[in-house]
């Protein structure tokens, strides 16, 4: 007989968490539920992409000089529109907009929070039906409530994040987030349009046997990274090597797998990307917050904790190493010896 269980929706869970804080106003809870609404719309479009004439390029380039796909554009517009009418948010920074987007209505200016986000992560996977994601990061504004948001609101170090998370449009759609009280995962039931609690208090293993890196760039990597990759490939039964190589090319999916199973993800500096490829404010910081909250670690491979880096611009890139603590520490050791 099928086991009966009382399914908890994400909204119920958020309210329960909020009730644990007697002084909480509910603003953050409402903001999270607005992100869920936009995610549901994007999810509908992603799952219908092949039918909805929404595959392919828009013909535009974004600030990074990358081709903007129709779904990148669609996701960006959805989140902008939902957050723009959410009175908790006064501004938004996204991968697809060169400058920050300040929401100028009187109600929006009263919003306490700003959001940094990558509306659609893993663009190269869109047209071939491989998992993609949305990554978001929420900060309390620094500027005065009632005014327009300013750049400084978006250039806070990751340690100041109030909440962060991602939506993974995979074989099932999941929303995973943290408010600094551990990491919780919800799985979408498309038949009724709700996210249900499925992963309580996610903990990442101290070490794993998966490494994720675009090895096509191997020759361009720093020697510490090259040697670490060789270490992963060596045969040693005692340490469970060789490790398994898994690289989807969507940070959200690669991170999600490694967080659950144990592993390490690397996007180091290379000749093509001397500062690394991934963006600090809307890719690395939210993922680093989740990594740490699940017991893992995130650095730039050169001894700097990602969350402590002071951002200087919205689209700043940074080398990124994230995953199981012992694996990240060992990579750091290889980098140090070779510097
Ligand atoms: P985006 O699609 O938002 O531009 O980000 C893609 C990122 C990240 O998701 C992924 O891990 C990485 O770029 C893949 O890059 P390579 O194709 O260079 O490996
Ligand atoms: Mn991305
Ligand atoms: Mn993107």
Short mmCIF file of C-alpha atoms and ligand atoms in Angstrom, two decimals, residues 95 118 120-122 278-279 283, ligand 2:
data_model
loop_
_atom_site.label_atom_id
_atom_site.label_comp_id
_atom_site.label_asym_id
_atom_site.label_seq_id
_atom_site.Cartn_x
_atom_site.Cartn_y
_atom_site.Cartn_z
CA UNK A 95 22.70 38.97 -16.36
CA UNK A 118 20.66 34.97 -13.54
CA UNK A 120 18.25 31.51 -17.12
CA UNK A 121 21.50 29.70 -16.45
CA UNK A 122 22.97 27.19 -18.87
CA UNK A 278 31.09 33.03 -13.82
CA UNK A 279 29.65 36.21 -12.39
CA UNK A 283 25.95 33.20 -10.01
MN1 LIG B 2 24.63 31.60 -15.87
#
